[in-house]
XYZ file of C-alpha atoms in Angstrom:
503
model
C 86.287 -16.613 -72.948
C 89.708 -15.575 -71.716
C 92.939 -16.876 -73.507
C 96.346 -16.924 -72.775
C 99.450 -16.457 -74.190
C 102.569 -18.286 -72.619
C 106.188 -16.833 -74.054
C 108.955 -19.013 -73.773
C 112.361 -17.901 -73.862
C 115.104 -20.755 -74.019
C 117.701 -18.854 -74.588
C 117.496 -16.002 -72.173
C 120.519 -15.890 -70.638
C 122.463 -16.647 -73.657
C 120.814 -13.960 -75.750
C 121.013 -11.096 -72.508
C 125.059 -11.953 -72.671
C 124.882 -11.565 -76.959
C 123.478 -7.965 -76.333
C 125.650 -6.977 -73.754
C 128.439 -7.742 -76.051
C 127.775 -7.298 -79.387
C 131.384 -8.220 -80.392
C 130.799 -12.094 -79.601
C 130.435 -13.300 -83.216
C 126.977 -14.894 -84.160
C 128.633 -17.964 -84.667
C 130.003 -18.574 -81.245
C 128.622 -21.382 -78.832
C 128.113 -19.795 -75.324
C 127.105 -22.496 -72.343
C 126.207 -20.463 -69.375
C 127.849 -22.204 -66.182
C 126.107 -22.826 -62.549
C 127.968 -23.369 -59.533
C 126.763 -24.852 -55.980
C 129.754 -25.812 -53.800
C 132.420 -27.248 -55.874
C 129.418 -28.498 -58.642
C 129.088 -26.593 -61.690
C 126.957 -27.420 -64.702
C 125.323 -26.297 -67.726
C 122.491 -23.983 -66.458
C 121.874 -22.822 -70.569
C 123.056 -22.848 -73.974
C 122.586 -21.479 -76.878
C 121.481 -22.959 -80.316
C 125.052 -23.395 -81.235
C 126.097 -25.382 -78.183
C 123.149 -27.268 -78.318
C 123.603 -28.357 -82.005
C 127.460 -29.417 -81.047
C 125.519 -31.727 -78.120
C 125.934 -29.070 -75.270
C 122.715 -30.059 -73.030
C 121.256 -27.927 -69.878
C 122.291 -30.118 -66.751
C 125.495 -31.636 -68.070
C 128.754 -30.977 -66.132
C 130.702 -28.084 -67.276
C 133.919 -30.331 -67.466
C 132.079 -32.541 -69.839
C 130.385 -30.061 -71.888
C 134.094 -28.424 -72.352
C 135.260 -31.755 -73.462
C 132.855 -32.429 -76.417
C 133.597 -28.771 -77.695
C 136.713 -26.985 -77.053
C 135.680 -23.410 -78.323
C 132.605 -23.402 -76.560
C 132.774 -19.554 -74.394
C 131.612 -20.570 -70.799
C 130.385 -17.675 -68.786
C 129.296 -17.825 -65.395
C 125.005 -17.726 -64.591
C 123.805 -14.155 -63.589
C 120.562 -15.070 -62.232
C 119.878 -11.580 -61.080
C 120.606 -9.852 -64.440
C 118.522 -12.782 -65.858
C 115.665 -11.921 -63.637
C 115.939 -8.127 -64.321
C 116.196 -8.344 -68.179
C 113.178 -10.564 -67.647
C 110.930 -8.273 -65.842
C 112.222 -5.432 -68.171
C 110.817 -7.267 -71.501
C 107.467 -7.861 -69.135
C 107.092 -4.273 -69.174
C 107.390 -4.051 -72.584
C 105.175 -6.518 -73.393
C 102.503 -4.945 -71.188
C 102.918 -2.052 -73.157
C 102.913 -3.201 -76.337
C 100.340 -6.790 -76.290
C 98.255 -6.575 -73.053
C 97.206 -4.560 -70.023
C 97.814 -8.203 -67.843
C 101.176 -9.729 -68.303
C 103.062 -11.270 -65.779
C 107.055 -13.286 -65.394
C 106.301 -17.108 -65.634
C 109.030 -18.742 -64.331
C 112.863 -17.633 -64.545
C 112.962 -18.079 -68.381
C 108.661 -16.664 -69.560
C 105.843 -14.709 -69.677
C 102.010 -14.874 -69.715
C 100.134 -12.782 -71.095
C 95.943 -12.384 -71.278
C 95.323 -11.307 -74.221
C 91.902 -10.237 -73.865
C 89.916 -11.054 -77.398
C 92.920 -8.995 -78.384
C 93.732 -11.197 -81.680
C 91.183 -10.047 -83.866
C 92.334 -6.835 -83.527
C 95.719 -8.352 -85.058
C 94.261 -10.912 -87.455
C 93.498 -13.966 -85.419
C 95.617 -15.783 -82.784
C 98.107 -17.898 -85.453
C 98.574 -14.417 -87.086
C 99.118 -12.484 -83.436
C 101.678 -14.960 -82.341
C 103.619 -15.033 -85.456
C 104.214 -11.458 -84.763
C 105.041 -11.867 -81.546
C 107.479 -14.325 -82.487
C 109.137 -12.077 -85.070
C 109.262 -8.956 -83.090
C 111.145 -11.094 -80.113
C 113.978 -11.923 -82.398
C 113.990 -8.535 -84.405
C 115.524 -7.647 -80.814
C 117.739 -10.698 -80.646
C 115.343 -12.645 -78.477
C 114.940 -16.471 -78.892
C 110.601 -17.135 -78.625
C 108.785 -20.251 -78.467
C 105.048 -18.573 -78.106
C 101.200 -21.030 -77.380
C 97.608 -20.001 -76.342
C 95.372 -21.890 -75.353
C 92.532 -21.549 -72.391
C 94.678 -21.495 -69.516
C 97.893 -20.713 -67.451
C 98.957 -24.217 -67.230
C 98.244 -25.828 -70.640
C 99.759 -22.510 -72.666
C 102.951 -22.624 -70.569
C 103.377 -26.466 -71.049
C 102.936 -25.901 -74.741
C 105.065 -23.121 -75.391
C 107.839 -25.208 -74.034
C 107.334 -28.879 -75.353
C 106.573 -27.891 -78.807
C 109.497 -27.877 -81.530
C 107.712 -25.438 -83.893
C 107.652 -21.416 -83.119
C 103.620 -20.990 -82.345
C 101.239 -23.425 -81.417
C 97.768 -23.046 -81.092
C 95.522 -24.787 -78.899
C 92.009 -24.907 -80.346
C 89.237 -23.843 -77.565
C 88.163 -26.588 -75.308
C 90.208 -28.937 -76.582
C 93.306 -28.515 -73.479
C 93.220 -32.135 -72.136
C 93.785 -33.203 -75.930
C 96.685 -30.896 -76.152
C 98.588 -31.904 -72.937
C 97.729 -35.111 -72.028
C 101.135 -36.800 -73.996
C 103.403 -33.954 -72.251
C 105.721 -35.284 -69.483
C 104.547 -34.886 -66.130
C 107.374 -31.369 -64.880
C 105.706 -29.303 -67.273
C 103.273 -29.261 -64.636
C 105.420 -26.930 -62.761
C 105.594 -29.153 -59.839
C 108.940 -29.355 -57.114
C 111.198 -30.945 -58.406
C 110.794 -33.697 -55.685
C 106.940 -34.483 -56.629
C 108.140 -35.008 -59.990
C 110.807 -37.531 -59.185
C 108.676 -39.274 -57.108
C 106.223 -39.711 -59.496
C 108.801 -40.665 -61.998
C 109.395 -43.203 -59.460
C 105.774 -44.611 -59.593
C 105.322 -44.856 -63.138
C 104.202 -41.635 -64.404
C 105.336 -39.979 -67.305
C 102.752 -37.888 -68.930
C 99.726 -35.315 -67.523
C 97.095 -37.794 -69.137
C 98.476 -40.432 -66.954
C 98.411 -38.374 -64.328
C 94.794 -37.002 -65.170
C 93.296 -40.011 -65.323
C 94.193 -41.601 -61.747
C 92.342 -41.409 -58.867
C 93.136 -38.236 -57.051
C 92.734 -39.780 -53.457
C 95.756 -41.945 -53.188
C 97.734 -38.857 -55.113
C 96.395 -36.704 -52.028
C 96.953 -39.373 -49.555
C 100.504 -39.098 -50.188
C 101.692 -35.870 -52.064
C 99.218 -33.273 -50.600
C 96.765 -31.181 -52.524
C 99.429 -29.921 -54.862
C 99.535 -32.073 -57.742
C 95.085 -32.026 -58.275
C 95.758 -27.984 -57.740
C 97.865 -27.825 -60.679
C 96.164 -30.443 -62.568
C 92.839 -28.149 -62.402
C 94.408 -25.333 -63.374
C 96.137 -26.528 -66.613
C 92.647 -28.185 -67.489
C 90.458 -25.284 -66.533
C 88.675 -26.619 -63.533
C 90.189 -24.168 -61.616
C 91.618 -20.438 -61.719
C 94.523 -19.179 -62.292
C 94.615 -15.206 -62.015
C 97.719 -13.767 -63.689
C 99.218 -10.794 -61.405
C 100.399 -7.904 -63.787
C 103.646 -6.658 -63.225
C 104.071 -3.451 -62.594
C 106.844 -1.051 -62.431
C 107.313 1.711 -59.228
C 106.788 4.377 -61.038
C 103.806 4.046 -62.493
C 100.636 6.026 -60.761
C 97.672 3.649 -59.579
C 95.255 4.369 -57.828
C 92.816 1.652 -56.890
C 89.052 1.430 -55.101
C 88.446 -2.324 -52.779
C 84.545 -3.009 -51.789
C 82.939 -4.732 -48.825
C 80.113 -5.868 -51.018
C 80.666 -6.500 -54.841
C 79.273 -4.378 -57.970
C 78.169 -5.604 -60.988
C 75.846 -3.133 -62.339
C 76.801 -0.729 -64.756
C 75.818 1.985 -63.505
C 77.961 1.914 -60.145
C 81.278 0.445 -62.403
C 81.158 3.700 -64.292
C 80.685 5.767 -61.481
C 83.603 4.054 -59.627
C 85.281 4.569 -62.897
C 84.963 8.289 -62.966
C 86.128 8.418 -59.142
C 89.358 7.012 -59.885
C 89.695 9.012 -63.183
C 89.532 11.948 -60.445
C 92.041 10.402 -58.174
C 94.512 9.375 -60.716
C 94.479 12.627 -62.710
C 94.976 14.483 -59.283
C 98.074 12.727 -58.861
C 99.041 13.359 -62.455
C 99.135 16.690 -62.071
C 100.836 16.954 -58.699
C 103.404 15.477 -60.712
C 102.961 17.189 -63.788
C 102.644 14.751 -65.836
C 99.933 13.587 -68.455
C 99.209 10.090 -69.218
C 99.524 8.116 -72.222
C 97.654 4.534 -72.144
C 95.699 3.853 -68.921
C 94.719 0.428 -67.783
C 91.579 -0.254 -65.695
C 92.260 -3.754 -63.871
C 89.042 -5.374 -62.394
C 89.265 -8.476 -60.164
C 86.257 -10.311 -59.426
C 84.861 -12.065 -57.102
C 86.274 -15.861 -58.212
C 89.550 -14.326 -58.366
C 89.767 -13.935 -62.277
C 90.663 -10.470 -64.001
C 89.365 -8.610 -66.802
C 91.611 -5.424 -68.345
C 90.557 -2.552 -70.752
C 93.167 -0.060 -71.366
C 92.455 3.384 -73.085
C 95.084 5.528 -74.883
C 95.322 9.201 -75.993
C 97.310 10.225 -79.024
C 98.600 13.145 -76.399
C 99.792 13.259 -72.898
C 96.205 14.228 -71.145
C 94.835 14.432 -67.925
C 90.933 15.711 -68.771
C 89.359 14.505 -66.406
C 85.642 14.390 -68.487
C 87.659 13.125 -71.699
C 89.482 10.041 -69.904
C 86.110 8.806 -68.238
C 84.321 9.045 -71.218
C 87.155 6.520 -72.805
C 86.348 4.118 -70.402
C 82.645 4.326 -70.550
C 82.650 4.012 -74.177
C 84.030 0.235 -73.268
C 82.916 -0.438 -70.009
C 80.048 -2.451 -71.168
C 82.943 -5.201 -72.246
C 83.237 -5.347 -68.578
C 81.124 -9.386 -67.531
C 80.993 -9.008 -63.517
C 80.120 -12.613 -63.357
C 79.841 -12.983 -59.885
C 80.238 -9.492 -59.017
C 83.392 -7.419 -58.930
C 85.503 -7.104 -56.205
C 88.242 -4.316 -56.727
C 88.939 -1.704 -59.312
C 92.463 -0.835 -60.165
C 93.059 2.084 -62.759
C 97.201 2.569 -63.951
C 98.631 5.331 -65.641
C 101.164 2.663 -68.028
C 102.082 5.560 -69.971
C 102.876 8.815 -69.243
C 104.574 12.404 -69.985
C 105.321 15.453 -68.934
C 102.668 17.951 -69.637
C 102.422 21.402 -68.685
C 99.732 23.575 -67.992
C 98.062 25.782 -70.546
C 96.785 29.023 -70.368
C 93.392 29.002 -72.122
C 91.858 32.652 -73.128
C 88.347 33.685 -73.039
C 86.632 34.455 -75.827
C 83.016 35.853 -76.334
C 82.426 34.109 -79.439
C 83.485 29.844 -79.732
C 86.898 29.718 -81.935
C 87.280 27.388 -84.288
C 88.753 24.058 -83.575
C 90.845 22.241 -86.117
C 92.171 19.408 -83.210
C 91.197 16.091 -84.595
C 93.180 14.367 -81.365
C 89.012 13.350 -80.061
C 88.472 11.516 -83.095
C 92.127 9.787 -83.100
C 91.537 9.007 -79.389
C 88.287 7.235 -80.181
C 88.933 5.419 -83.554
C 92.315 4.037 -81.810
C 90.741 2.711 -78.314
C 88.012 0.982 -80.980
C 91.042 -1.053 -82.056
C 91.562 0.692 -85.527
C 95.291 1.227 -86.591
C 94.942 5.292 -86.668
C 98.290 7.252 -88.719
C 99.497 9.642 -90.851
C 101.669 9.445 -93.817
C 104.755 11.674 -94.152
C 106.876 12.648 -97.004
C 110.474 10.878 -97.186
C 113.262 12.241 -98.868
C 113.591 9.455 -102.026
C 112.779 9.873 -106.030
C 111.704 5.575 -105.803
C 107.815 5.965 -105.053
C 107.445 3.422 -102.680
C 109.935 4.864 -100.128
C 108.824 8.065 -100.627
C 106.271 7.816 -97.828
C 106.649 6.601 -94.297
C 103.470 6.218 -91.646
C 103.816 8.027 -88.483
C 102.068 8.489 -85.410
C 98.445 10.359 -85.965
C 99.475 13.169 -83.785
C 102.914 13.420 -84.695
C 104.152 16.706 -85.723
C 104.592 17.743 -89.151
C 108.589 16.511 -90.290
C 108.665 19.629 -92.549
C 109.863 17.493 -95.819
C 107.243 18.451 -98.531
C 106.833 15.958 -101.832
C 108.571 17.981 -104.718
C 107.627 16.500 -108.083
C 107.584 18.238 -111.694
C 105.380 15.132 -112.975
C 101.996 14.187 -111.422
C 101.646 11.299 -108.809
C 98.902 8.821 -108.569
C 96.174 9.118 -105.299
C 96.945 5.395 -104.946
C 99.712 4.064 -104.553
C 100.364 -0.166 -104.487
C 102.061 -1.642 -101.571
C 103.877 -3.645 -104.194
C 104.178 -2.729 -108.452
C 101.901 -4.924 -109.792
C 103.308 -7.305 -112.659
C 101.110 -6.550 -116.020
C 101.740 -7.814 -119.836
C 102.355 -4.418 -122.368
C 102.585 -4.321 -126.206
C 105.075 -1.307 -126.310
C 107.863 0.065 -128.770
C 111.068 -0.271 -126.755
C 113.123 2.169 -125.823
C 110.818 5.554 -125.496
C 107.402 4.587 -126.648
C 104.227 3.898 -124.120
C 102.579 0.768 -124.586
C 99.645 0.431 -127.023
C 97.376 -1.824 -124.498
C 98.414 -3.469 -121.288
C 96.193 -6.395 -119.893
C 96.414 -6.289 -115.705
C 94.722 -8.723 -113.370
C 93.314 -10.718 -116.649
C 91.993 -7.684 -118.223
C 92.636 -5.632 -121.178
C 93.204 -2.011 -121.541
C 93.622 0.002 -124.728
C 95.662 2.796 -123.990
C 94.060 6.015 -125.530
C 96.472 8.734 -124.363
C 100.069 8.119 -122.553
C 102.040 10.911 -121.324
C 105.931 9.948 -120.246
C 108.520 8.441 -119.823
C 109.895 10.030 -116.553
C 112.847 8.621 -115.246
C 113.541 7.534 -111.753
C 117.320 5.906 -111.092
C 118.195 3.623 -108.313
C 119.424 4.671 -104.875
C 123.195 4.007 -105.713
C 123.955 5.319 -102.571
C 121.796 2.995 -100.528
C 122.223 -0.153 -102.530
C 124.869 -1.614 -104.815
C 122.335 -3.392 -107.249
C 120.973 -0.461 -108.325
C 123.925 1.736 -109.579
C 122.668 1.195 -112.720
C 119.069 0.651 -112.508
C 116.149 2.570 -113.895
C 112.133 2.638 -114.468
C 110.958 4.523 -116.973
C 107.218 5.826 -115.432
C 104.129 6.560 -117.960
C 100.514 8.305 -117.278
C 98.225 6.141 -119.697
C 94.585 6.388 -119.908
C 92.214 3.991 -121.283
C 89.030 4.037 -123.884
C 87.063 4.574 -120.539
C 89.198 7.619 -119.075
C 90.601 5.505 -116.281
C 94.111 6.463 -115.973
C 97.001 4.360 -114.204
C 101.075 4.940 -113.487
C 102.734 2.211 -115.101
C 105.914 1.828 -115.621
C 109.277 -0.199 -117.285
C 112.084 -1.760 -115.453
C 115.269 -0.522 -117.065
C 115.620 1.707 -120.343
C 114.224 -0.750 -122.734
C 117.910 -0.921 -124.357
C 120.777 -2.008 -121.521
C 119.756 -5.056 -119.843
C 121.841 -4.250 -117.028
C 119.422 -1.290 -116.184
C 116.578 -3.606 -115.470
C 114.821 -6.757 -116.854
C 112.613 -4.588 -119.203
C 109.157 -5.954 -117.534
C 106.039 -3.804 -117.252
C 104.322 -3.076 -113.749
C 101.416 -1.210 -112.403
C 102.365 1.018 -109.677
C 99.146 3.631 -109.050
C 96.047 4.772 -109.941
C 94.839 7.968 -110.797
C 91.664 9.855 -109.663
């Protein structure tokens, strides 16, 4: 079943003016100001006006009044609009193949089945949430099973996520005031005017009269928040981007005649790619069925290609995801992603060369929804920033680990606290217990030192570990080591850690 994710973002205005001037200090209120005629009014404000009891809809003379250092700019509602479609882009890029602008201040997203991919739906939207404001972006982010409910959600909760459990959307929305139903303006204050405040009073009345007298309008929207009716998201999509697309009189559903569709606009698509010399990236095939809901798969290559066999076997490797339901109606298939990519001259051989290209098997474990990458050697003597992941197809950086004393195959994420019986300064420890049990250290080789990155970080001008190779009575060997010389407590508080494993 289909889920969707509504992004909110209160503060879009106020955060587009932060990064277009980076000098306004982060503790500055900003109220952005609307005019019509000689009105003008608070149109937003950020969490700083708001706090000082700056409200959206107040009079700018007003909102002046109550704080006198409050920066009024004047509403952009065209750069609004454009920084909003350019962080829909993104998001289609990064979350899902259907994403679409919700309003002047949103998104939706279908995400697909996507969020087991990313641990489960609380754990995808916290990370949504957090990569909004690592770019300086306000989020307020729901799911739930539709359009309507998700978007009302996103903006009447107080928390950052909200999850509404499957089937359980009436629950959710029925307490939420009535213009979260993204009704005009004028339904809303009539409706006001009649008594209605919330969607479950609003559910729950006759629908007649409401038709009688505000048109089909209000039961539409009511349907579609509670899932009685569809709501197909339209993906945005930017002018440059290649698509090629196949409409039929009669709709498919078999398998069969999907993948052979499939392959034709593989053909199509990679024709064009290569008129414009370009290879693609990620590829999305869009498929609109016959009760006007959508279904997306995207496929991505670790290079720019445009094989025509390779990128059709992608997407019949996952076209069996496809459920025609009623039968499918149109196939659309977008090149998201794409690079320059020149032809190659191939030579002829009589006898099959060697291949050491692994870029099949990267392609394949990656479209399966496995996180596929390499790990690179960093410039750094502190293990655990000695390494760095990059992208499986990257090219080599050319730094090499250079290392007089033997490194563990596994390294921890994070040293791992353990309790050692050890001579202080310079001797290993005689037995260590870690994870609640003991080891007996038979043989210990060390200590190598490793200072702090003085130049990076102030607390460690004076820090040290001291690193030892023990093995146990077993022969398994570990890298432990001591924080600080086991003299000067300003070098470190002298506990013990587990850091590695050896083969």
């Amino acid at each position: 079943m289909t889920r969707v994710v509504s992004i909110y973002l209160p503060d879009l205005a106020t955060d587009r003016i932060r990064r277009a001037d980076p000098a306004i200090p982060p503790e500055q209120a900003i109220a952005v100001i609307a005019k019509s005629g000689s009105r003008r009014w608070v149109s937003a404000a950020d969490d700083a006006a708001r706090k000082a009891g700056v409200r959206v809809g107040m009079p700018a003379a007003k909102a002046q009044a109550i704080f006198r250092d409050l920066m009024m700019i004047d509403a952009d509602h065209v750069a609004d609009a454009a920084a909003l479609e350019r962080i829909a882009l993104w998001a289609l890029t990064v979350y899902s193949p259907i994403v679409a602008v919700d309003g002047p201040d949103g998104l939706v997203l279908d995400t697909e089945g996507a969020d087991h991919l990313q641990g489960g739906e609380e754990t995808m939207l916290t990370g949504i949430a957090n990569r909004f404001r690592s770019k300086g972006l306000t989020a307020k982010v729901a799911i739930a099973d539709t359009w309507g409910a998700a978007h009302a959600c996103a903006r009447a909760i107080q928390r950052e996520t909200v999850v509404v459990p499957r089937g359980e959307t009436f629950r959710a929305v029925e307490r939420l005031p009535i213009h979260l139903l993204r009704l005009p303006d004028k339904n809303i204050d009539d409706l006001r005017t009649l008594g209605f405040q919330t969607v479950g009073e609003l559910g729950n009345t006759a629908r007649a009269p409401l038709a009688l007298r505000f048109g089909p309008e209000i039961g539409r929207r009511l349907d579609q928040m509670l899932g009685r009716a569809s709501e197909p998201i339209e993906p945005i999509r930017a002018p440059e981007w290649i698509e090629v697309s196949r409409a039929f009189a009669e709709p498919i559903g078999a398998a069969e005649t999907i993948n052979k569709y499939v392959g034709r606009l593989v053909i199509q698509l990679v024709a064009e790619l290569q008129r414009q010399g370009l290879g693609v990236r990620r590829t999305d095939l869009i498929v609109d069925k016959v009760d006007g809901s959508r279904q997306a798969i995207r496929a991505g290559t670790a290079k720019p290609a445009r094989d025509v066999a390779w990128l059709t076997k992608l997407f019949r490797d996952r076209t069996e995801k496809i459920e025609p339901g009623f039968g499918i109606e149109k196939l659309t298939l977008v090149a998201v992603m794409s690079q320059p990519l020149d032809e190659e001259q191939r030579s002829s051989t009589l006898i099959d060369e060697e291949t050491s290209d692994i870029t099949p098997l990267i392609d394949v474990l990656g479209n399966r929804g496995q996180r596929v990458y390499r790990l690179a050697p960093v410039a750094s003597d502190v293990p655990e920033r000695s390494v760095q992941r990059i992208a499986a197809a990257a090219e080599p950086s050319g730094e090499i680990w250079n290392h007089q004393w033997r490194r563990p195959v596994r390294l921890l994420d994070r040293p791992d606290r353990i309790t050692a019986i050890a001579l202080m300064p310079d001797y290993p420890p005689r037995s260590i217990t870690w994870r609640g049990r003991r080891h007996n250290v038979a043989r210990a080789d060390g200590p190598e030192r490793i200072f702090g990155e003085w130049w990076k970080r102030d607390s460690e001008l004076e820090a040290v570990r001291d690193y030892y190779v023990i093995e146990n009575d077993v022969g398994e060997r570990f890298w432990i080591f001591r924080s600080g010389d086991g003299v000067d407590p300003e070098t470190g508080d002298h506990q013990w850690f587990m850091h590695g494993i050896f083969a």
